[in-house]
Amino acid sequence: MEIPRVAVEFMNSDHDHAAEQLADMLAALPTYGAAPAALAEACRAFLDHNREHFAREEEAMQATGFPPYPVHKQEHERALAWLADFTAGVAAGSPDADAVNRVVGQEIPAWFIQHIQTMDFVTANWIASH
């Protein structure tokens, strides 16, 4: 997966790390039906990383007076709730394999790239110029 680059290096580094964790999630997909713990662990790592990454971004937005901070923060909160719910479901073995494959293989990567190309792109340009 090619990760779009933004104007702030810590964001690029965090995005690269998230992409590695997403690759770990994809690698754990084949074992989900028999052993959901491996995928659950990979999902938790991705969720925890995003919590930390979003906190760094939010701190930078606040420090530079980013005007649409509340909108970006709200998107972070929505994404974290979605990822937390999904992770809890995986840990419980509740989503069926087709749903898990769709979320990990399509929905999370699509959200990740879109978030970088839209909100993070604008945010990074603001932070870099302030």
PDB file of C-alpha atoms in Angstrom:
ATOM      1  CA  MET A   1       0.000   0.000   0.000  1.00  0.00           C
ATOM      2  CA  GLU A   2       1.423   3.353  -0.984  1.00  0.00           C
ATOM      3  CA  ILE A   3       0.953   5.891   1.770  1.00  0.00           C
ATOM      4  CA  PRO A   4       0.432   9.527   0.717  1.00  0.00           C
ATOM      5  CA  ARG A   5       3.029  11.906   2.120  1.00  0.00           C
ATOM      6  CA  VAL A   6       2.140  15.071   4.026  1.00  0.00           C
ATOM      7  CA  ALA A   7       4.131  18.167   4.991  1.00  0.00           C
ATOM      8  CA  VAL A   8       4.876  17.072   8.600  1.00  0.00           C
ATOM      9  CA  GLU A   9       7.405  14.318   9.199  1.00  0.00           C
ATOM     10  CA  PHE A  10       6.025  12.944  12.476  1.00  0.00           C
ATOM     11  CA  MET A  11       2.718  12.375  10.687  1.00  0.00           C
ATOM     12  CA  ASN A  12       4.454  10.539   7.836  1.00  0.00           C
ATOM     13  CA  SER A  13       6.337   8.378  10.315  1.00  0.00           C
ATOM     14  CA  ASP A  14       3.135   7.578  12.220  1.00  0.00           C
ATOM     15  CA  HIS A  15       1.330   6.769   8.968  1.00  0.00           C
ATOM     16  CA  ASP A  16       4.136   4.429   7.915  1.00  0.00           C
ATOM     17  CA  HIS A  17       3.935   2.638  11.260  1.00  0.00           C
ATOM     18  CA  ALA A  18       0.146   2.349  10.961  1.00  0.00           C
ATOM     19  CA  ALA A  19       0.578   0.844   7.486  1.00  0.00           C
ATOM     20  CA  GLU A  20       2.926  -1.783   8.955  1.00  0.00           C
ATOM     21  CA  GLN A  21       0.338  -2.604  11.597  1.00  0.00           C
ATOM     22  CA  LEU A  22      -2.369  -2.833   8.949  1.00  0.00           C
ATOM     23  CA  ALA A  23      -0.143  -5.307   7.090  1.00  0.00           C
ATOM     24  CA  ASP A  24       0.044  -7.336  10.329  1.00  0.00           C
ATOM     25  CA  MET A  25      -3.753  -7.334  10.478  1.00  0.00           C
ATOM     26  CA  LEU A  26      -3.964  -8.540   6.883  1.00  0.00           C
ATOM     27  CA  ALA A  27      -1.422 -11.274   7.609  1.00  0.00           C
ATOM     28  CA  ALA A  28      -3.525 -12.491  10.557  1.00  0.00           C
ATOM     29  CA  LEU A  29      -6.751 -12.736   8.526  1.00  0.00           C
ATOM     30  CA  PRO A  30      -6.297 -16.371   7.425  1.00  0.00           C
ATOM     31  CA  THR A  31      -6.209 -17.555  11.046  1.00  0.00           C
ATOM     32  CA  TYR A  32      -9.271 -15.595  12.198  1.00  0.00           C
ATOM     33  CA  GLY A  33     -11.798 -18.451  12.101  1.00  0.00           C
ATOM     34  CA  ALA A  34      -9.602 -20.896  14.028  1.00  0.00           C
ATOM     35  CA  ALA A  35      -7.645 -18.462  16.199  1.00  0.00           C
ATOM     36  CA  PRO A  36      -9.083 -14.942  16.480  1.00  0.00           C
ATOM     37  CA  ALA A  37      -6.521 -13.902  19.117  1.00  0.00           C
ATOM     38  CA  ALA A  38      -3.785 -13.105  16.576  1.00  0.00           C
ATOM     39  CA  LEU A  39      -6.019 -10.757  14.613  1.00  0.00           C
ATOM     40  CA  ALA A  40      -7.417  -9.243  17.802  1.00  0.00           C
ATOM     41  CA  GLU A  41      -3.874  -8.486  18.983  1.00  0.00           C
ATOM     42  CA  ALA A  42      -2.995  -6.877  15.644  1.00  0.00           C
ATOM     43  CA  CYS A  43      -6.209  -4.824  15.747  1.00  0.00           C
ATOM     44  CA  ARG A  44      -5.443  -3.663  19.301  1.00  0.00           C
ATOM     45  CA  ALA A  45      -1.950  -2.565  18.236  1.00  0.00           C
ATOM     46  CA  PHE A  46      -3.425  -0.601  15.309  1.00  0.00           C
ATOM     47  CA  LEU A  47      -6.040   0.980  17.590  1.00  0.00           C
ATOM     48  CA  ASP A  48      -3.485   1.901  20.268  1.00  0.00           C
ATOM     49  CA  HIS A  49      -1.136   3.399  17.689  1.00  0.00           C
ATOM     50  CA  ASN A  50      -3.945   5.491  16.248  1.00  0.00           C
ATOM     51  CA  ARG A  51      -4.890   6.761  19.705  1.00  0.00           C
ATOM     52  CA  GLU A  52      -1.298   7.931  20.195  1.00  0.00           C
ATOM     53  CA  HIS A  53      -0.997   9.327  16.679  1.00  0.00           C
ATOM     54  CA  PHE A  54      -4.275  11.231  16.916  1.00  0.00           C
ATOM     55  CA  ALA A  55      -3.190  12.710  20.262  1.00  0.00           C
ATOM     56  CA  ARG A  56       0.058  13.979  18.663  1.00  0.00           C
ATOM     57  CA  GLU A  57      -1.868  15.453  15.744  1.00  0.00           C
ATOM     58  CA  GLU A  58      -4.409  17.086  18.025  1.00  0.00           C
ATOM     59  CA  GLU A  59      -1.650  18.607  20.146  1.00  0.00           C
ATOM     60  CA  ALA A  60      -0.025  20.062  17.016  1.00  0.00           C
ATOM     61  CA  MET A  61      -3.369  21.378  15.765  1.00  0.00           C
ATOM     62  CA  GLN A  62      -4.026  23.106  19.077  1.00  0.00           C
ATOM     63  CA  ALA A  63      -0.492  24.497  19.300  1.00  0.00           C
ATOM     64  CA  THR A  64      -0.802  26.094  15.860  1.00  0.00           C
ATOM     65  CA  GLY A  65      -4.404  27.273  16.207  1.00  0.00           C
ATOM     66  CA  PHE A  66      -5.734  25.069  13.398  1.00  0.00           C
ATOM     67  CA  PRO A  67      -9.209  26.543  12.744  1.00  0.00           C
ATOM     68  CA  PRO A  68     -11.092  23.295  11.884  1.00  0.00           C
ATOM     69  CA  TYR A  69      -9.576  21.457  14.864  1.00  0.00           C
ATOM     70  CA  PRO A  70     -13.010  20.454  16.245  1.00  0.00           C
ATOM     71  CA  VAL A  71     -13.982  18.798  12.937  1.00  0.00           C
ATOM     72  CA  HIS A  72     -10.710  16.858  12.671  1.00  0.00           C
ATOM     73  CA  LYS A  73     -10.870  15.831  16.337  1.00  0.00           C
ATOM     74  CA  GLN A  74     -14.455  14.636  15.872  1.00  0.00           C
ATOM     75  CA  GLU A  75     -13.328  12.447  12.956  1.00  0.00           C
ATOM     76  CA  HIS A  76     -10.589  11.002  15.172  1.00  0.00           C
ATOM     77  CA  GLU A  77     -13.145  10.199  17.859  1.00  0.00           C
ATOM     78  CA  ARG A  78     -15.492   8.581  15.325  1.00  0.00           C
ATOM     79  CA  ALA A  79     -12.675   6.471  13.845  1.00  0.00           C
ATOM     80  CA  LEU A  80     -11.411   5.372  17.265  1.00  0.00           C
ATOM     81  CA  ALA A  81     -14.925   4.317  18.318  1.00  0.00           C
ATOM     82  CA  TRP A  82     -15.337   2.342  15.068  1.00  0.00           C
ATOM     83  CA  LEU A  83     -11.933   0.665  15.457  1.00  0.00           C
ATOM     84  CA  ALA A  84     -12.552  -0.087  19.150  1.00  0.00           C
ATOM     85  CA  ASP A  85     -15.921  -1.695  18.390  1.00  0.00           C
ATOM     86  CA  PHE A  86     -14.412  -3.734  15.585  1.00  0.00           C
ATOM     87  CA  THR A  87     -11.466  -4.827  17.741  1.00  0.00           C
ATOM     88  CA  ALA A  88     -13.786  -5.894  20.566  1.00  0.00           C
ATOM     89  CA  GLY A  89     -15.857  -7.897  18.106  1.00  0.00           C
ATOM     90  CA  VAL A  90     -12.790  -9.608  16.683  1.00  0.00           C
ATOM     91  CA  ALA A  91     -11.568 -10.450  20.187  1.00  0.00           C
ATOM     92  CA  ALA A  92     -14.971 -11.993  20.925  1.00  0.00           C
ATOM     93  CA  GLY A  93     -14.956 -13.862  17.615  1.00  0.00           C
ATOM     94  CA  SER A  94     -18.310 -12.333  16.730  1.00  0.00           C
ATOM     95  CA  PRO A  95     -17.960 -10.910  13.193  1.00  0.00           C
ATOM     96  CA  ASP A  96     -18.097 -13.600  10.543  1.00  0.00           C
ATOM     97  CA  ALA A  97     -15.028 -14.140   8.378  1.00  0.00           C
ATOM     98  CA  ASP A  98     -16.534 -12.357   5.371  1.00  0.00           C
ATOM     99  CA  ALA A  99     -17.244  -9.226   7.419  1.00  0.00           C
ATOM    100  CA  VAL A 100     -13.775  -9.289   8.977  1.00  0.00           C
ATOM    101  CA  ASN A 101     -12.149  -9.713   5.562  1.00  0.00           C
ATOM    102  CA  ARG A 102     -14.165  -6.793   4.181  1.00  0.00           C
ATOM    103  CA  VAL A 103     -13.360  -4.469   7.086  1.00  0.00           C
ATOM    104  CA  VAL A 104      -9.633  -5.297   7.288  1.00  0.00           C
ATOM    105  CA  GLY A 105      -9.068  -5.758   3.576  1.00  0.00           C
ATOM    106  CA  GLN A 106     -11.145  -2.865   2.257  1.00  0.00           C
ATOM    107  CA  GLU A 107     -12.828  -0.532   4.742  1.00  0.00           C
ATOM    108  CA  ILE A 108      -9.918   0.243   7.067  1.00  0.00           C
ATOM    109  CA  PRO A 109      -7.395   0.776   4.224  1.00  0.00           C
ATOM    110  CA  ALA A 110      -9.887   2.991   2.332  1.00  0.00           C
ATOM    111  CA  TRP A 111     -10.587   5.068   5.451  1.00  0.00           C
ATOM    112  CA  PHE A 112      -6.863   5.328   6.240  1.00  0.00           C
ATOM    113  CA  ILE A 113      -5.879   6.602   2.787  1.00  0.00           C
ATOM    114  CA  GLN A 114      -8.859   8.950   2.547  1.00  0.00           C
ATOM    115  CA  HIS A 115      -8.129  10.429   5.979  1.00  0.00           C
ATOM    116  CA  ILE A 116      -4.523  11.112   5.009  1.00  0.00           C
ATOM    117  CA  GLN A 117      -5.425  12.574   1.602  1.00  0.00           C
ATOM    118  CA  THR A 118      -8.064  14.890   3.019  1.00  0.00           C
ATOM    119  CA  MET A 119      -7.910  15.871   6.678  1.00  0.00           C
ATOM    120  CA  ASP A 120      -4.249  15.096   7.323  1.00  0.00           C
ATOM    121  CA  PHE A 121      -3.075  16.756   4.107  1.00  0.00           C
ATOM    122  CA  VAL A 122      -4.774  20.041   5.027  1.00  0.00           C
ATOM    123  CA  THR A 123      -3.756  19.764   8.671  1.00  0.00           C
ATOM    124  CA  ALA A 124      -0.107  19.058   7.876  1.00  0.00           C
ATOM    125  CA  ASN A 125       0.079  22.009   5.493  1.00  0.00           C
ATOM    126  CA  TRP A 126      -1.309  24.271   8.224  1.00  0.00           C
ATOM    127  CA  ILE A 127       1.054  22.918  10.892  1.00  0.00           C
ATOM    128  CA  ALA A 128       4.072  23.208   8.564  1.00  0.00           C
ATOM    129  CA  SER A 129       3.282  26.832   7.786  1.00  0.00           C
ATOM    130  CA  HIS A 130       2.663  27.880  11.404  1.00  0.00           C
TER     131      HIS A 130
END
